[in-house]
Coordinates of C-alpha atoms in Angstrom, one line a residue:
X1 CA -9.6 62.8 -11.3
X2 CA -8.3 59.3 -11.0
X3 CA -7.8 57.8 -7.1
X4 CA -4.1 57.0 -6.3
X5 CA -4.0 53.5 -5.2
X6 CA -2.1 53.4 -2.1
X7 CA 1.7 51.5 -2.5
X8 CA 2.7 49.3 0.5
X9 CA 6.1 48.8 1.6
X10 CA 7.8 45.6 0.2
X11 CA 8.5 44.4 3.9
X12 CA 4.6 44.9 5.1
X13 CA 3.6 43.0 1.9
X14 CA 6.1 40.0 3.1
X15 CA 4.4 40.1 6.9
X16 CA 0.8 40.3 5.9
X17 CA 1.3 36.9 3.5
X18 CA 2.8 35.5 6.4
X19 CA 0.2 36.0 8.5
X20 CA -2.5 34.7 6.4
X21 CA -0.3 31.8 5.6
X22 CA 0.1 30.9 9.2
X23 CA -3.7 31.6 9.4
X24 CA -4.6 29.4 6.8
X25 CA -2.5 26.6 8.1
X26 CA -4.1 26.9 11.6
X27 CA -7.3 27.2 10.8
X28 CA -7.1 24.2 8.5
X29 CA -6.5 21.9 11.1
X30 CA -4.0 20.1 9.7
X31 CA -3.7 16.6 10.9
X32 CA -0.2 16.4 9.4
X33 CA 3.2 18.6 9.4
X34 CA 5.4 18.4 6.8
X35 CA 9.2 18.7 8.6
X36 CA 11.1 15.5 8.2
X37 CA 10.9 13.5 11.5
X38 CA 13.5 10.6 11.6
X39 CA 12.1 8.0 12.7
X40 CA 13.1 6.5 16.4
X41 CA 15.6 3.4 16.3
X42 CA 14.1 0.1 16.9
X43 CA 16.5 -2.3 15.7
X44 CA 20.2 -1.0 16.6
X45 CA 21.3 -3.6 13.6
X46 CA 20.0 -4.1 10.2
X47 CA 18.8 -7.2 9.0
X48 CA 16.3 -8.9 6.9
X49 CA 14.5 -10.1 9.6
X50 CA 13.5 -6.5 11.4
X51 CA 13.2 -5.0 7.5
X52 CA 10.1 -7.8 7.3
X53 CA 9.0 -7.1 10.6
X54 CA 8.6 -3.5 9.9
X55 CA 7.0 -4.3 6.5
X56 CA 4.4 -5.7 7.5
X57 CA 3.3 -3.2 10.4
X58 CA 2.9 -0.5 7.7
X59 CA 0.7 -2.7 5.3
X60 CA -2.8 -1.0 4.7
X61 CA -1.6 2.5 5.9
X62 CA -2.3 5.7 4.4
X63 CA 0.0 7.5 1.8
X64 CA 0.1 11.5 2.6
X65 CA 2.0 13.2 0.5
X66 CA 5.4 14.1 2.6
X67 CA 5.0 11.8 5.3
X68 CA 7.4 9.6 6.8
X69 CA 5.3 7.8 9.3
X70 CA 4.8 6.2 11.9
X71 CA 0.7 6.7 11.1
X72 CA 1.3 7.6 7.5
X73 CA 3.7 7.5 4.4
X74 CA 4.3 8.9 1.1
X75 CA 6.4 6.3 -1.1
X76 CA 10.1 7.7 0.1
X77 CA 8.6 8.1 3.4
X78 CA 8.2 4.7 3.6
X79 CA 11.5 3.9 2.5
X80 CA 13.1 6.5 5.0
X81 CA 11.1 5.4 8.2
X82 CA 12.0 1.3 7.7
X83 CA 15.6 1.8 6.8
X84 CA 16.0 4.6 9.6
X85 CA 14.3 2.5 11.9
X86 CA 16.9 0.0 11.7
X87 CA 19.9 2.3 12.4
X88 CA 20.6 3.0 9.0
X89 CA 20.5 6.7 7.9
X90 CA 19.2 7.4 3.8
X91 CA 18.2 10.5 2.0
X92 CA 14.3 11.5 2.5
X93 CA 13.6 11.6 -1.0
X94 CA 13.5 9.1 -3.6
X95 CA 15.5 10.9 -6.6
X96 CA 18.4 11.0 -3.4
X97 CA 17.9 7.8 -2.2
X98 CA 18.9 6.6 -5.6
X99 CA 22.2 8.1 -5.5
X100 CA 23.6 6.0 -2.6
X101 CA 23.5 2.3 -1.7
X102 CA 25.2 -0.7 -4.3
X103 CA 23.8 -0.4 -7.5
X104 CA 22.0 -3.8 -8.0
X105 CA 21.0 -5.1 -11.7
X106 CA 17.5 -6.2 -11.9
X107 CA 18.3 -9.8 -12.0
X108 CA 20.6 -10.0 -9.1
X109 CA 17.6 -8.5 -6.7
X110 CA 17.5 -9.7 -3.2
X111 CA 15.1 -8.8 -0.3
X112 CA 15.0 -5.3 0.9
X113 CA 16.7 -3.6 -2.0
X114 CA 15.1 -0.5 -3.0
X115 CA 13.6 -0.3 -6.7
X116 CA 13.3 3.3 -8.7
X117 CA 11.1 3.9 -10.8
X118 CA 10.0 6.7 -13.3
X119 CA 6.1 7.6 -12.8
X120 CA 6.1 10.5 -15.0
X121 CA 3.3 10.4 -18.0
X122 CA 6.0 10.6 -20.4
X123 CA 8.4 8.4 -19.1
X124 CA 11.0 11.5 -18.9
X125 CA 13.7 9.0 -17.1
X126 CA 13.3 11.2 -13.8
X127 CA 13.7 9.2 -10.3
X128 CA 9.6 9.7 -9.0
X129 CA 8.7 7.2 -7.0
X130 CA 10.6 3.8 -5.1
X131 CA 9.3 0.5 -3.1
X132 CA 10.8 -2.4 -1.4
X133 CA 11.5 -5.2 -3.0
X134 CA 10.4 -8.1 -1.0
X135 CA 11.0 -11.3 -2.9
X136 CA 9.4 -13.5 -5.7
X137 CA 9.1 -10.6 -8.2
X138 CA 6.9 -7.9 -5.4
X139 CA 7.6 -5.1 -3.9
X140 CA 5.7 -3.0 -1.1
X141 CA 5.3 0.6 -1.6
X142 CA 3.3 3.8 -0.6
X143 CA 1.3 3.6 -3.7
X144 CA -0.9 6.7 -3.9
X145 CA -3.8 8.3 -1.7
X146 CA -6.1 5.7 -2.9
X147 CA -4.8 2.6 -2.1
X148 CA -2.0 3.8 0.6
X149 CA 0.8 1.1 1.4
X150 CA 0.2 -2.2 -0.9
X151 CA 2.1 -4.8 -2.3
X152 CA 2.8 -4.6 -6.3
X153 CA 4.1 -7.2 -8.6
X154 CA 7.2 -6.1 -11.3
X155 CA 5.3 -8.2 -13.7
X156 CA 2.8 -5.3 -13.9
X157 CA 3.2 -3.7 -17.1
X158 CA 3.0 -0.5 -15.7
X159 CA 6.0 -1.0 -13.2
X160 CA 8.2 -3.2 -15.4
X161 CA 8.6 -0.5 -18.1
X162 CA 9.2 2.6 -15.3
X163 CA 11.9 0.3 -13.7
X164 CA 14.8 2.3 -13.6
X165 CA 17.3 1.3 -11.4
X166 CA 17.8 -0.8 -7.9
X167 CA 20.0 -0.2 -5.1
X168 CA 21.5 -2.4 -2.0
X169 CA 21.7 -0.4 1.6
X170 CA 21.7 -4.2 4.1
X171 CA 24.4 -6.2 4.3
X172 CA 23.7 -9.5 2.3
X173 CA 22.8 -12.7 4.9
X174 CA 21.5 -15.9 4.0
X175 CA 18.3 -15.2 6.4
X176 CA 15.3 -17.4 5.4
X177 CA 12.0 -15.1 6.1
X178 CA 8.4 -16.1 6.0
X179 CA 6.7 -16.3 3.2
X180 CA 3.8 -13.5 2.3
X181 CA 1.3 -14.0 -0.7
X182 CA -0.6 -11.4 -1.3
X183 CA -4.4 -11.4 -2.2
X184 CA -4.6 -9.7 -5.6
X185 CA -7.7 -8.2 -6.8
X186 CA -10.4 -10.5 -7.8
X187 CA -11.8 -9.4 -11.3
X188 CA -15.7 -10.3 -12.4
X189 CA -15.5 -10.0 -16.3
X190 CA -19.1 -10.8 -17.8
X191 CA -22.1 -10.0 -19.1
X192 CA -23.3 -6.5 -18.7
X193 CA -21.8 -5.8 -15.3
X194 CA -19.9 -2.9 -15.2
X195 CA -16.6 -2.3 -13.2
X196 CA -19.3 -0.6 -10.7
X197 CA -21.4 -3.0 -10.4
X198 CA -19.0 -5.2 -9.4
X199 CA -17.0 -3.3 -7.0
X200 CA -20.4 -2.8 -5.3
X201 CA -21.2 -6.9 -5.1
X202 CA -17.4 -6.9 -2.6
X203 CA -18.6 -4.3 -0.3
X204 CA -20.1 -6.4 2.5
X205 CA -22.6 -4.9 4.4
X206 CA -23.3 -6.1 7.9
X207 CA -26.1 -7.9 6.9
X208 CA -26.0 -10.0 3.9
X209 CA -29.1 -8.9 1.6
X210 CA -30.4 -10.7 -1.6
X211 CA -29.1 -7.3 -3.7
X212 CA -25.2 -8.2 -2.5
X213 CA -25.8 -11.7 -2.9
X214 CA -24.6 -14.1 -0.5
X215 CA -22.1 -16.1 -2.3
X216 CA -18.8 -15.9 -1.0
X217 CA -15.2 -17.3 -1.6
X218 CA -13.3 -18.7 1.5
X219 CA -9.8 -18.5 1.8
X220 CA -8.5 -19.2 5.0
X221 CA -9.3 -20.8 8.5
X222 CA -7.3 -19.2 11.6
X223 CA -7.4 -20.9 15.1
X224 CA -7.3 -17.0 15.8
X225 CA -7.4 -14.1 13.9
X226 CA -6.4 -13.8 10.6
X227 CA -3.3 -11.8 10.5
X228 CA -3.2 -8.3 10.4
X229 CA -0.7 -8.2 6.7
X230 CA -3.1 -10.4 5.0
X231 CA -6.3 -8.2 5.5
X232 CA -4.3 -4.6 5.3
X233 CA -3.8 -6.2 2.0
X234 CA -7.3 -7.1 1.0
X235 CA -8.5 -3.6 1.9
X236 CA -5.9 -2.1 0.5
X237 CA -6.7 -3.5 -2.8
X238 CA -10.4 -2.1 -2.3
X239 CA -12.2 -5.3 -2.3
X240 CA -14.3 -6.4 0.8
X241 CA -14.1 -9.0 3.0
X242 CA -15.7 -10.5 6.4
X243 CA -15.1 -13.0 9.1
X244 CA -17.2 -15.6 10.6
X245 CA -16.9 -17.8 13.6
X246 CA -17.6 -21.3 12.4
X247 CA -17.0 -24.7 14.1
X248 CA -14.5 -23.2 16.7
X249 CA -12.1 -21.6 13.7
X250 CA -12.1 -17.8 12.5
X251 CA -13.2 -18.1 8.6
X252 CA -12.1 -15.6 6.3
X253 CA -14.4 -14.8 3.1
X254 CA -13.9 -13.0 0.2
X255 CA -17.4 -11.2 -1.2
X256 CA -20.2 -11.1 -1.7
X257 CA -21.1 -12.0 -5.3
X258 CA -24.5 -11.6 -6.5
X259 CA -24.6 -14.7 -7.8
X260 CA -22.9 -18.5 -7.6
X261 CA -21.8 -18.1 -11.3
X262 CA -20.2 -15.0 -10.5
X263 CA -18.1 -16.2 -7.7
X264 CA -17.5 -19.5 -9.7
X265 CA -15.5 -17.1 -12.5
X266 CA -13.0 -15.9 -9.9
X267 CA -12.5 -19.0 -7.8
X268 CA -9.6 -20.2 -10.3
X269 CA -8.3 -17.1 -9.6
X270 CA -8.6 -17.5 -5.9
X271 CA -7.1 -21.4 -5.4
X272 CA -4.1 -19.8 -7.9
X273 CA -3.2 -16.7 -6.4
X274 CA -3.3 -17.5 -2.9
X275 CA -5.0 -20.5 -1.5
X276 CA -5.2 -23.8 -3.9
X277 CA -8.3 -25.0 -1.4
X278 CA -10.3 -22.1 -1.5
X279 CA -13.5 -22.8 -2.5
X280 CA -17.2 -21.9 -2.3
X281 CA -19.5 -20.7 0.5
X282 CA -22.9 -19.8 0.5
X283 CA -24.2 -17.6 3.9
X284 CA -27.7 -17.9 4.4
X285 CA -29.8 -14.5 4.3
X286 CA -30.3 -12.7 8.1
X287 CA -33.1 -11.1 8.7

């Protein structure tokens, strides 16, 4: 004689998921919610000049997925917290976002337009993901988990073909803002190293050992401390760096190679992309 399964009311069903949803949720510990916050006005009137400011405060923060800040973004997020930080009221979401604001062709781009683009593996023409354009052909962004909020050059291949579409929400000014360059990665390519390998030889350990090497690349003395934008940026690209007091200035070094002809390789790259006088530097080995 077969057992009768017991049938339970639709409306018990729908309580008991609810409870073990709220349990789950609680018992996870979440760090993060997921209702949309807007973000506390800090600038009553939108410019350029606060946009930069609040740019560069988010540099080198994480990207969690339905975050709008302050301690963490998701790439619309991003987008939502800056421009409702300065009084002015967008969608939360990206595919939205790009429904309002001037429509701005790609050559016409000025600072603080947002730029649309479609991330999708197929390139289906959806609206997915959107950054900040900040000038000379970059753009800052909530990239992913990984690498969090970056800078990212249109000139990528990957972001030049998934460009879709630009829009305008500030009112156009002829405000000159200081210049930001970037540090892009710096790429060993020889031999039998391995993209590994290498990524091991740039993370610094407190004490320089003769398996890291101790061959650096300087890029910058600071009367104080380097500025916060430019080593968000460093991290955020996943290659190490370190400081040193030297000669009453704050050094900043790029490293460590395992060896002199490594770091040779990349300096080109290094006085190019941001710093014509970078050159050389050789710690000694502490015991």
């Amino acid at each position: 004689m077969k057992k009768r399964m017991r049938r339970w009311p639709a409306t018990a069903l729908a309580g008991l998921l609810g409870i073990a949803l709220l349990g789950l949720l609680g018992g996870c510990g979440h760090r993060y919610d997921y209702t949309v916050h807007p973000p506390r006005v800090l600038y009553k009137t939108p410019s350029k000049e606060a946009l930069h400011k609040l740019l560069e405060r988010q540099l080198g923060k994480e990207y969690v997925w339905a975050e709008e800040g302050p301690d963490a973004f998701d790439c619309s997020g991003l987008t939502y917290y800056c421009y409702g930080s300065m009084n002015v009221k967008i969608p939360r979401v990206a595919r939205e976002q790009a429904k309002v604001g001037r429509l701005v062709p790609a050559d016409k781009l000025q600072y603080g337009d947002l730029l649309f683009f479609d991330t999708t593996a197929r390139k289906t023409g959806q609206i997915t993901h959107v950054g900040v354009y900040i000038g000379d052909g970059k753009f800052e962004h909530a990239a992913n988990e990984k690498q969090g909020v970056k800078i990212s050059s249109l000139s990528d291949p990957y972001y030049k073909s998934r460009l879709k579409l630009a829009r305008r929400y500030l009112p156009d000014e002829n405000t000159t803002l200081p210049g930001f360059t970037p540090l892009k990665p710096l790429v060993i390519a020889s031999g039998d190293q391995t993209p590994a390998r290498c990524k091991k030889c740039f993370q610094a350990p407190a004490k320089v050992t003769a398996d890291h090497g101790n061959q650096y690349i300087q890029i910058g003395s600071f009367l104080g401390e380097p500025k916060h934008a430019w080593l968000a940026h460093v991290k955020a690209t996943g290659y190490a760096y370190r400081t040193l007091y030297e000669d009453g200035m704050k050094k900043l070094l790029v490293g460590p190679f395992l060896s002199r002809e490594d770091a040779l390789r990349v300096l080109p790259t290094a006085q190019r992309e941001f710093n014509p006088g970078a050159f050389l530097k050789k710690l000694e080995t502490r015991k």
